[in-house]
Amino acid sequence: METRRRYGRRRGRVPTGDKFLPRLGPAGAEPFATLDDSVDSWSAERPAPDTPIDALHFVALDCETTGQSPHHLVELGAVAFTMREHLMSFETLVHSNDRINPYARRIHGIDAATLNGAPPVSLVVERFQRFAKGAVLVEHSADAFDTRLIGRAIGSSLDADNVDTTRLAAKLFDLKDTIGLERLCRELGVAHRRPHHALADAEATAACFVELVRRGSERFNWRTLGDLLLAGKPPAFAGDTGASAPGAAAKGPDSGPRTRRRR
């Protein structure tokens, strides 16, 4: 039986930085989060299930990782938005001294040299907690991989509800399996400026979400957060408290490197 090759800690250490290190930058003139921002203007308490959708603010997020279990974060991108407007973008590479799986590296293009000067994960996830405070989290991942990965880095689950765009799409299109982000973008006419870059994937997820909710409101009368959770909430996992690696839970057809998302 062939032994599965593992990729351990790389030789030499990558220098850390104390500022966000973006790969793409903003798509337009929208505000961009920095590591030392104080409090985001939209921060609020976690909304109740009967909160109208138009009164909610959302944070779509996407992670790129080292591509092997236990997965480690190497890039985090997010978009804060409402159903009417884009509020702010969040993007940074994340320091890691763990070797990146070659398959993952080919997909997302991040290697050790790319991470030179990136901030440590502790600072990034602490800033993300403030960025996402009071928001409903949105991701394109049927098993909530991205939020669970961030929760493991924090050491506790994020205090937020989570809605999965693959589940909303399955409900709307009567799908039996999940749909990839790139295909979903094509189906909905959503632009995707750079696949496998965390910020671009988060932007595409946010745009798909808005269109899915618009269609779901017309077809299924979605009106509140509770309606969205009923249609699109991912299942709970034992590792959600951060005690175990997100990659340890069953992930169905995506059991390989995290970058093998359904596209």
PDB file of C-alpha atoms in Angstrom:
ATOM      1  CA  MET A   1       0.000   0.000   0.000  1.00  0.00           C
ATOM      2  CA  GLU A   2       1.431   3.346  -1.004  1.00  0.00           C
ATOM      3  CA  THR A   3       2.189   5.657   1.907  1.00  0.00           C
ATOM      4  CA  ARG A   4       0.500   9.032   1.606  1.00  0.00           C
ATOM      5  CA  ARG A   5       3.096  11.770   1.465  1.00  0.00           C
ATOM      6  CA  ARG A   6       2.779  14.536   4.029  1.00  0.00           C
ATOM      7  CA  TYR A   7       4.286  17.976   3.928  1.00  0.00           C
ATOM      8  CA  GLY A   8       5.597  19.094   7.300  1.00  0.00           C
ATOM      9  CA  ARG A   9       7.112  22.273   8.627  1.00  0.00           C
ATOM     10  CA  ARG A  10       9.227  24.074   6.065  1.00  0.00           C
ATOM     11  CA  ARG A  11      12.924  24.739   6.668  1.00  0.00           C
ATOM     12  CA  GLY A  12      13.664  28.300   7.675  1.00  0.00           C
ATOM     13  CA  ARG A  13      11.143  30.764   9.029  1.00  0.00           C
ATOM     14  CA  VAL A  14       9.094  33.306   7.110  1.00  0.00           C
ATOM     15  CA  PRO A  15       9.347  36.822   8.623  1.00  0.00           C
ATOM     16  CA  THR A  16       6.094  38.176  10.067  1.00  0.00           C
ATOM     17  CA  GLY A  17       4.655  41.645   9.542  1.00  0.00           C
ATOM     18  CA  ASP A  18       2.444  44.010  11.529  1.00  0.00           C
ATOM     19  CA  LYS A  19       0.188  45.239   8.723  1.00  0.00           C
ATOM     20  CA  PHE A  20      -2.245  43.583   6.345  1.00  0.00           C
ATOM     21  CA  LEU A  21      -0.572  42.213   3.232  1.00  0.00           C
ATOM     22  CA  PRO A  22      -3.171  42.122   0.402  1.00  0.00           C
ATOM     23  CA  ARG A  23      -2.783  40.268  -2.891  1.00  0.00           C
ATOM     24  CA  LEU A  24      -5.522  41.910  -4.959  1.00  0.00           C
ATOM     25  CA  GLY A  25      -6.586  45.150  -3.312  1.00  0.00           C
ATOM     26  CA  PRO A  26     -10.019  46.733  -3.724  1.00  0.00           C
ATOM     27  CA  ALA A  27     -12.060  46.246  -6.875  1.00  0.00           C
ATOM     28  CA  GLY A  28     -13.127  49.897  -6.798  1.00  0.00           C
ATOM     29  CA  ALA A  29     -13.125  52.798  -4.374  1.00  0.00           C
ATOM     30  CA  GLU A  30     -14.724  50.958  -1.435  1.00  0.00           C
ATOM     31  CA  PRO A  31     -13.234  51.297   2.089  1.00  0.00           C
ATOM     32  CA  PHE A  32     -10.599  48.704   2.953  1.00  0.00           C
ATOM     33  CA  ALA A  33     -10.033  47.337   6.453  1.00  0.00           C
ATOM     34  CA  THR A  34      -6.615  47.669   8.088  1.00  0.00           C
ATOM     35  CA  LEU A  35      -5.141  45.747  10.982  1.00  0.00           C
ATOM     36  CA  ASP A  36      -5.234  48.670  13.406  1.00  0.00           C
ATOM     37  CA  ASP A  37      -8.744  50.019  12.678  1.00  0.00           C
ATOM     38  CA  SER A  38     -10.572  50.631  15.943  1.00  0.00           C
ATOM     39  CA  VAL A  39     -14.298  49.797  15.680  1.00  0.00           C
ATOM     40  CA  ASP A  40     -16.239  49.265  12.472  1.00  0.00           C
ATOM     41  CA  SER A  41     -19.173  51.654  12.164  1.00  0.00           C
ATOM     42  CA  TRP A  42     -21.736  48.907  11.568  1.00  0.00           C
ATOM     43  CA  SER A  43     -20.766  46.740  14.578  1.00  0.00           C
ATOM     44  CA  ALA A  44     -23.872  45.634  16.450  1.00  0.00           C
ATOM     45  CA  GLU A  45     -25.320  42.802  18.496  1.00  0.00           C
ATOM     46  CA  ARG A  46     -26.117  39.454  16.921  1.00  0.00           C
ATOM     47  CA  PRO A  47     -29.502  39.792  15.171  1.00  0.00           C
ATOM     48  CA  ALA A  48     -32.597  37.837  16.173  1.00  0.00           C
ATOM     49  CA  PRO A  49     -34.161  35.316  13.770  1.00  0.00           C
ATOM     50  CA  ASP A  50     -37.147  37.612  13.110  1.00  0.00           C
ATOM     51  CA  THR A  51     -34.907  40.449  11.874  1.00  0.00           C
ATOM     52  CA  PRO A  52     -35.945  41.486   8.333  1.00  0.00           C
ATOM     53  CA  ILE A  53     -33.364  40.656   5.664  1.00  0.00           C
ATOM     54  CA  ASP A  54     -33.157  44.300   4.584  1.00  0.00           C
ATOM     55  CA  ALA A  55     -32.155  45.275   8.143  1.00  0.00           C
ATOM     56  CA  LEU A  56     -29.257  42.802   8.313  1.00  0.00           C
ATOM     57  CA  HIS A  57     -25.614  43.279   7.469  1.00  0.00           C
ATOM     58  CA  PHE A  58     -23.582  40.375   6.159  1.00  0.00           C
ATOM     59  CA  VAL A  59     -19.952  39.356   5.865  1.00  0.00           C
ATOM     60  CA  ALA A  60     -19.025  37.026   3.013  1.00  0.00           C
ATOM     61  CA  LEU A  61     -15.687  35.324   3.611  1.00  0.00           C
ATOM     62  CA  ASP A  62     -13.239  32.969   1.962  1.00  0.00           C
ATOM     63  CA  CYS A  63     -10.016  31.315   3.146  1.00  0.00           C
ATOM     64  CA  GLU A  64      -7.035  29.854   1.343  1.00  0.00           C
ATOM     65  CA  THR A  65      -5.023  27.294   3.285  1.00  0.00           C
ATOM     66  CA  THR A  66      -1.909  25.141   3.351  1.00  0.00           C
ATOM     67  CA  GLY A  67      -4.050  22.408   1.793  1.00  0.00           C
ATOM     68  CA  GLN A  68      -3.485  19.577   4.243  1.00  0.00           C
ATOM     69  CA  SER A  69      -4.964  18.508   7.567  1.00  0.00           C
ATOM     70  CA  PRO A  70      -4.719  20.209   9.958  1.00  0.00           C
ATOM     71  CA  HIS A  71      -5.310  23.114   7.598  1.00  0.00           C
ATOM     72  CA  HIS A  72      -3.651  26.445   8.346  1.00  0.00           C
ATOM     73  CA  LEU A  73      -4.788  29.786   7.058  1.00  0.00           C
ATOM     74  CA  VAL A  74      -2.605  31.523   4.451  1.00  0.00           C
ATOM     75  CA  GLU A  75      -5.104  34.086   3.138  1.00  0.00           C
ATOM     76  CA  LEU A  76      -8.375  35.582   4.366  1.00  0.00           C
ATOM     77  CA  GLY A  77     -10.703  37.727   2.289  1.00  0.00           C
ATOM     78  CA  ALA A  78     -14.089  39.130   3.277  1.00  0.00           C
ATOM     79  CA  VAL A  79     -16.708  41.641   2.213  1.00  0.00           C
ATOM     80  CA  ALA A  80     -19.068  43.459   4.596  1.00  0.00           C
ATOM     81  CA  PHE A  81     -22.313  44.314   2.819  1.00  0.00           C
ATOM     82  CA  THR A  82     -26.068  44.780   3.013  1.00  0.00           C
ATOM     83  CA  MET A  83     -28.666  43.898   0.411  1.00  0.00           C
ATOM     84  CA  ARG A  84     -28.228  47.441  -0.911  1.00  0.00           C
ATOM     85  CA  GLU A  85     -24.510  48.244  -0.722  1.00  0.00           C
ATOM     86  CA  HIS A  86     -20.932  47.095  -0.232  1.00  0.00           C
ATOM     87  CA  LEU A  87     -19.640  48.454   3.106  1.00  0.00           C
ATOM     88  CA  MET A  88     -15.990  47.421   3.322  1.00  0.00           C
ATOM     89  CA  SER A  89     -13.438  44.869   2.102  1.00  0.00           C
ATOM     90  CA  PHE A  90     -10.995  42.839   4.185  1.00  0.00           C
ATOM     91  CA  GLU A  91      -7.980  41.100   2.650  1.00  0.00           C
ATOM     92  CA  THR A  92      -4.637  39.832   3.825  1.00  0.00           C
ATOM     93  CA  LEU A  93      -2.185  37.019   3.426  1.00  0.00           C
ATOM     94  CA  VAL A  94      -1.536  35.235   6.727  1.00  0.00           C
ATOM     95  CA  HIS A  95       1.848  34.227   8.094  1.00  0.00           C
ATOM     96  CA  SER A  96       2.590  30.511   8.287  1.00  0.00           C
ATOM     97  CA  ASN A  97       5.762  28.463   8.641  1.00  0.00           C
ATOM     98  CA  ASP A  98       3.979  25.269   7.599  1.00  0.00           C
ATOM     99  CA  ARG A  99       4.788  23.835   4.218  1.00  0.00           C
ATOM    100  CA  ILE A 100       2.054  24.424   1.611  1.00  0.00           C
ATOM    101  CA  ASN A 101       0.782  21.347  -0.194  1.00  0.00           C
ATOM    102  CA  PRO A 102       2.007  21.498  -3.836  1.00  0.00           C
ATOM    103  CA  TYR A 103      -1.502  20.945  -5.212  1.00  0.00           C
ATOM    104  CA  ALA A 104      -2.882  23.798  -3.111  1.00  0.00           C
ATOM    105  CA  ARG A 105       0.038  25.997  -4.160  1.00  0.00           C
ATOM    106  CA  ARG A 106      -0.736  25.413  -7.839  1.00  0.00           C
ATOM    107  CA  ILE A 107      -4.383  26.320  -7.293  1.00  0.00           C
ATOM    108  CA  HIS A 108      -4.115  29.497  -5.214  1.00  0.00           C
ATOM    109  CA  GLY A 109      -0.577  30.555  -6.171  1.00  0.00           C
ATOM    110  CA  ILE A 110       0.602  31.179  -2.601  1.00  0.00           C
ATOM    111  CA  ASP A 111       4.063  29.955  -1.585  1.00  0.00           C
ATOM    112  CA  ALA A 112       6.470  30.686   1.263  1.00  0.00           C
ATOM    113  CA  ALA A 113       7.906  33.744  -0.480  1.00  0.00           C
ATOM    114  CA  THR A 114       4.399  35.164  -0.946  1.00  0.00           C
ATOM    115  CA  LEU A 115       3.884  35.092   2.833  1.00  0.00           C
ATOM    116  CA  ASN A 116       7.009  37.113   3.579  1.00  0.00           C
ATOM    117  CA  GLY A 117       5.918  39.970   5.850  1.00  0.00           C
ATOM    118  CA  ALA A 118       2.334  38.765   6.323  1.00  0.00           C
ATOM    119  CA  PRO A 119       0.792  39.298   9.794  1.00  0.00           C
ATOM    120  CA  PRO A 120       0.404  36.362  12.218  1.00  0.00           C
ATOM    121  CA  VAL A 121      -2.893  34.496  12.306  1.00  0.00           C
ATOM    122  CA  SER A 122      -3.669  35.664  15.856  1.00  0.00           C
ATOM    123  CA  LEU A 123      -3.783  39.324  14.778  1.00  0.00           C
ATOM    124  CA  VAL A 124      -5.741  38.560  11.607  1.00  0.00           C
ATOM    125  CA  VAL A 125      -8.519  36.563  13.275  1.00  0.00           C
ATOM    126  CA  GLU A 126      -8.781  39.068  16.146  1.00  0.00           C
ATOM    127  CA  ARG A 127      -9.341  41.851  13.602  1.00  0.00           C
ATOM    128  CA  PHE A 128     -11.795  39.657  11.698  1.00  0.00           C
ATOM    129  CA  GLN A 129     -13.862  39.146  14.859  1.00  0.00           C
ATOM    130  CA  ARG A 130     -14.375  42.911  15.051  1.00  0.00           C
ATOM    131  CA  PHE A 131     -15.013  43.143  11.315  1.00  0.00           C
ATOM    132  CA  ALA A 132     -17.729  40.469  11.533  1.00  0.00           C
ATOM    133  CA  LYS A 133     -19.342  41.589  14.810  1.00  0.00           C
ATOM    134  CA  GLY A 134     -23.117  41.631  14.504  1.00  0.00           C
ATOM    135  CA  ALA A 135     -23.031  40.222  10.966  1.00  0.00           C
ATOM    136  CA  VAL A 136     -24.563  37.147   9.402  1.00  0.00           C
ATOM    137  CA  LEU A 137     -21.672  35.194   7.884  1.00  0.00           C
ATOM    138  CA  VAL A 138     -21.990  34.017   4.288  1.00  0.00           C
ATOM    139  CA  GLU A 139     -19.725  31.452   2.645  1.00  0.00           C
ATOM    140  CA  HIS A 140     -19.728  29.091  -0.303  1.00  0.00           C
ATOM    141  CA  SER A 141     -19.048  25.910   1.656  1.00  0.00           C
ATOM    142  CA  ALA A 142     -21.615  23.290   2.588  1.00  0.00           C
ATOM    143  CA  ASP A 143     -19.668  22.329   5.724  1.00  0.00           C
ATOM    144  CA  ALA A 144     -18.864  25.882   6.926  1.00  0.00           C
ATOM    145  CA  PHE A 145     -15.169  25.089   6.499  1.00  0.00           C
ATOM    146  CA  ASP A 146     -14.027  28.718   6.454  1.00  0.00           C
ATOM    147  CA  THR A 147     -15.804  29.841   9.620  1.00  0.00           C
ATOM    148  CA  ARG A 148     -14.727  26.685  11.428  1.00  0.00           C
ATOM    149  CA  LEU A 149     -11.123  27.249  10.363  1.00  0.00           C
ATOM    150  CA  ILE A 150     -11.235  30.780  11.768  1.00  0.00           C
ATOM    151  CA  GLY A 151     -12.917  29.489  14.928  1.00  0.00           C
ATOM    152  CA  ARG A 152     -10.102  26.991  15.455  1.00  0.00           C
ATOM    153  CA  ALA A 153      -7.547  29.783  15.085  1.00  0.00           C
ATOM    154  CA  ILE A 154      -9.441  31.890  17.640  1.00  0.00           C
ATOM    155  CA  GLY A 155     -10.051  28.977  19.992  1.00  0.00           C
ATOM    156  CA  SER A 156     -13.845  29.331  20.033  1.00  0.00           C
ATOM    157  CA  SER A 157     -16.726  29.464  17.591  1.00  0.00           C
ATOM    158  CA  LEU A 158     -17.573  32.788  16.000  1.00  0.00           C
ATOM    159  CA  ASP A 159     -20.603  34.395  17.630  1.00  0.00           C
ATOM    160  CA  ALA A 160     -22.606  34.609  14.413  1.00  0.00           C
ATOM    161  CA  ASP A 161     -25.121  32.812  12.277  1.00  0.00           C
ATOM    162  CA  ASN A 162     -23.883  31.318   9.027  1.00  0.00           C
ATOM    163  CA  VAL A 163     -25.623  30.954   5.654  1.00  0.00           C
ATOM    164  CA  ASP A 164     -24.233  28.777   2.850  1.00  0.00           C
ATOM    165  CA  THR A 165     -24.756  29.866  -0.756  1.00  0.00           C
ATOM    166  CA  THR A 166     -24.502  26.264  -2.019  1.00  0.00           C
ATOM    167  CA  ARG A 167     -27.550  25.366   0.086  1.00  0.00           C
ATOM    168  CA  LEU A 168     -29.515  28.411  -1.070  1.00  0.00           C
ATOM    169  CA  ALA A 169     -28.678  27.521  -4.686  1.00  0.00           C
ATOM    170  CA  ALA A 170     -29.721  23.891  -4.144  1.00  0.00           C
ATOM    171  CA  LYS A 171     -33.057  25.087  -2.797  1.00  0.00           C
ATOM    172  CA  LEU A 172     -33.645  27.467  -5.705  1.00  0.00           C
ATOM    173  CA  PHE A 173     -32.425  25.211  -8.510  1.00  0.00           C
ATOM    174  CA  ASP A 174     -33.637  21.895  -7.024  1.00  0.00           C
ATOM    175  CA  LEU A 175     -30.097  20.504  -6.978  1.00  0.00           C
ATOM    176  CA  LYS A 176     -29.177  17.183  -5.395  1.00  0.00           C
ATOM    177  CA  ASP A 177     -25.492  18.105  -5.016  1.00  0.00           C
ATOM    178  CA  THR A 178     -23.514  21.250  -4.306  1.00  0.00           C
ATOM    179  CA  ILE A 179     -22.678  23.703  -7.059  1.00  0.00           C
ATOM    180  CA  GLY A 180     -19.227  25.219  -7.576  1.00  0.00           C
ATOM    181  CA  LEU A 181     -18.694  28.943  -7.118  1.00  0.00           C
ATOM    182  CA  GLU A 182     -17.548  29.572 -10.683  1.00  0.00           C
ATOM    183  CA  ARG A 183     -20.508  27.699 -12.118  1.00  0.00           C
ATOM    184  CA  LEU A 184     -22.899  29.522  -9.780  1.00  0.00           C
ATOM    185  CA  CYS A 185     -21.453  32.842 -10.930  1.00  0.00           C
ATOM    186  CA  ARG A 186     -22.142  31.854 -14.541  1.00  0.00           C
ATOM    187  CA  GLU A 187     -25.691  30.767 -13.732  1.00  0.00           C
ATOM    188  CA  LEU A 188     -26.454  34.051 -11.968  1.00  0.00           C
ATOM    189  CA  GLY A 189     -24.493  36.374 -14.268  1.00  0.00           C
ATOM    190  CA  VAL A 190     -22.098  37.396 -11.483  1.00  0.00           C
ATOM    191  CA  ALA A 191     -18.583  38.644 -12.269  1.00  0.00           C
ATOM    192  CA  HIS A 192     -15.682  36.824 -10.593  1.00  0.00           C
ATOM    193  CA  ARG A 193     -12.485  38.786 -11.034  1.00  0.00           C
ATOM    194  CA  ARG A 194      -9.884  36.261  -9.830  1.00  0.00           C
ATOM    195  CA  PRO A 195     -10.852  32.700  -8.798  1.00  0.00           C
ATOM    196  CA  HIS A 196      -8.881  31.143  -5.930  1.00  0.00           C
ATOM    197  CA  HIS A 197      -7.985  34.542  -4.465  1.00  0.00           C
ATOM    198  CA  ALA A 198      -9.715  34.917  -1.116  1.00  0.00           C
ATOM    199  CA  LEU A 199     -11.049  38.451  -1.598  1.00  0.00           C
ATOM    200  CA  ALA A 200     -12.283  37.779  -5.138  1.00  0.00           C
ATOM    201  CA  ASP A 201     -14.011  34.585  -3.995  1.00  0.00           C
ATOM    202  CA  ALA A 202     -15.629  36.509  -1.119  1.00  0.00           C
ATOM    203  CA  GLU A 203     -16.792  39.235  -3.527  1.00  0.00           C
ATOM    204  CA  ALA A 204     -18.301  36.633  -5.846  1.00  0.00           C
ATOM    205  CA  THR A 205     -19.962  34.861  -2.913  1.00  0.00           C
ATOM    206  CA  ALA A 206     -21.510  38.138  -1.718  1.00  0.00           C
ATOM    207  CA  ALA A 207     -22.852  38.966  -5.183  1.00  0.00           C
ATOM    208  CA  CYS A 208     -24.265  35.453  -5.627  1.00  0.00           C
ATOM    209  CA  PHE A 209     -25.875  35.661  -2.200  1.00  0.00           C
ATOM    210  CA  VAL A 210     -27.673  38.916  -3.006  1.00  0.00           C
ATOM    211  CA  GLU A 211     -29.056  37.463  -6.239  1.00  0.00           C
ATOM    212  CA  LEU A 212     -30.035  34.163  -4.591  1.00  0.00           C
ATOM    213  CA  VAL A 213     -31.876  36.000  -1.810  1.00  0.00           C
ATOM    214  CA  ARG A 214     -33.636  38.217  -4.352  1.00  0.00           C
ATOM    215  CA  ARG A 215     -34.878  35.150  -6.223  1.00  0.00           C
ATOM    216  CA  GLY A 216     -35.698  33.280  -3.010  1.00  0.00           C
ATOM    217  CA  SER A 217     -37.724  36.207  -1.722  1.00  0.00           C
ATOM    218  CA  GLU A 218     -39.818  36.087  -4.896  1.00  0.00           C
ATOM    219  CA  ARG A 219     -40.213  32.311  -5.039  1.00  0.00           C
ATOM    220  CA  PHE A 220     -40.269  31.255  -1.375  1.00  0.00           C
ATOM    221  CA  ASN A 221     -41.170  34.524   0.359  1.00  0.00           C
ATOM    222  CA  TRP A 222     -37.891  34.756   2.280  1.00  0.00           C
ATOM    223  CA  ARG A 223     -38.281  37.810   4.503  1.00  0.00           C
ATOM    224  CA  THR A 224     -36.287  37.277   7.722  1.00  0.00           C
ATOM    225  CA  LEU A 225     -33.009  35.898   8.997  1.00  0.00           C
ATOM    226  CA  GLY A 226     -34.946  32.855  10.200  1.00  0.00           C
ATOM    227  CA  ASP A 227     -36.067  32.156   6.630  1.00  0.00           C
ATOM    228  CA  LEU A 228     -32.447  32.288   5.412  1.00  0.00           C
ATOM    229  CA  LEU A 229     -31.262  29.982   8.183  1.00  0.00           C
ATOM    230  CA  LEU A 230     -34.024  27.486   7.456  1.00  0.00           C
ATOM    231  CA  ALA A 231     -32.968  27.361   3.802  1.00  0.00           C
ATOM    232  CA  GLY A 232     -29.202  27.751   4.047  1.00  0.00           C
ATOM    233  CA  LYS A 233     -27.724  27.085   7.492  1.00  0.00           C
ATOM    234  CA  PRO A 234     -24.839  24.554   7.411  1.00  0.00           C
ATOM    235  CA  PRO A 235     -24.905  21.619   9.845  1.00  0.00           C
ATOM    236  CA  ALA A 236     -23.205  21.840  13.219  1.00  0.00           C
ATOM    237  CA  PHE A 237     -19.950  19.920  13.689  1.00  0.00           C
ATOM    238  CA  ALA A 238     -18.275  18.661  16.847  1.00  0.00           C
ATOM    239  CA  GLY A 239     -15.167  20.706  15.993  1.00  0.00           C
ATOM    240  CA  ASP A 240     -17.067  24.005  15.797  1.00  0.00           C
ATOM    241  CA  THR A 241     -15.804  25.071  19.226  1.00  0.00           C
ATOM    242  CA  GLY A 242     -12.270  25.095  17.877  1.00  0.00           C
ATOM    243  CA  ALA A 243     -11.157  21.985  19.761  1.00  0.00           C
ATOM    244  CA  SER A 244     -10.301  20.063  16.605  1.00  0.00           C
ATOM    245  CA  ALA A 245      -9.143  20.860  13.112  1.00  0.00           C
ATOM    246  CA  PRO A 246     -11.873  21.717  10.607  1.00  0.00           C
ATOM    247  CA  GLY A 247     -10.373  19.231   8.162  1.00  0.00           C
ATOM    248  CA  ALA A 248     -11.069  16.397  10.622  1.00  0.00           C
ATOM    249  CA  ALA A 249     -14.813  16.446   9.910  1.00  0.00           C
ATOM    250  CA  ALA A 250     -16.235  14.642   6.922  1.00  0.00           C
ATOM    251  CA  LYS A 251     -16.385  17.000   3.953  1.00  0.00           C
ATOM    252  CA  GLY A 252     -17.896  14.760   1.300  1.00  0.00           C
ATOM    253  CA  PRO A 253     -16.354  15.060  -2.168  1.00  0.00           C
ATOM    254  CA  ASP A 254     -13.953  17.776  -1.019  1.00  0.00           C
ATOM    255  CA  SER A 255     -11.854  15.610   1.270  1.00  0.00           C
ATOM    256  CA  GLY A 256      -8.625  16.624  -0.485  1.00  0.00           C
ATOM    257  CA  PRO A 257      -6.793  19.959  -0.166  1.00  0.00           C
ATOM    258  CA  ARG A 258      -9.165  22.756   0.809  1.00  0.00           C
ATOM    259  CA  THR A 259      -8.524  24.550  -2.457  1.00  0.00           C
ATOM    260  CA  ARG A 260     -10.346  21.733  -4.250  1.00  0.00           C
ATOM    261  CA  ARG A 261     -13.618  23.547  -3.724  1.00  0.00           C
ATOM    262  CA  ARG A 262     -16.501  22.847  -6.037  1.00  0.00           C
ATOM    263  CA  ARG A 263     -15.898  25.338  -8.847  1.00  0.00           C
TER     264      ARG A 263
END
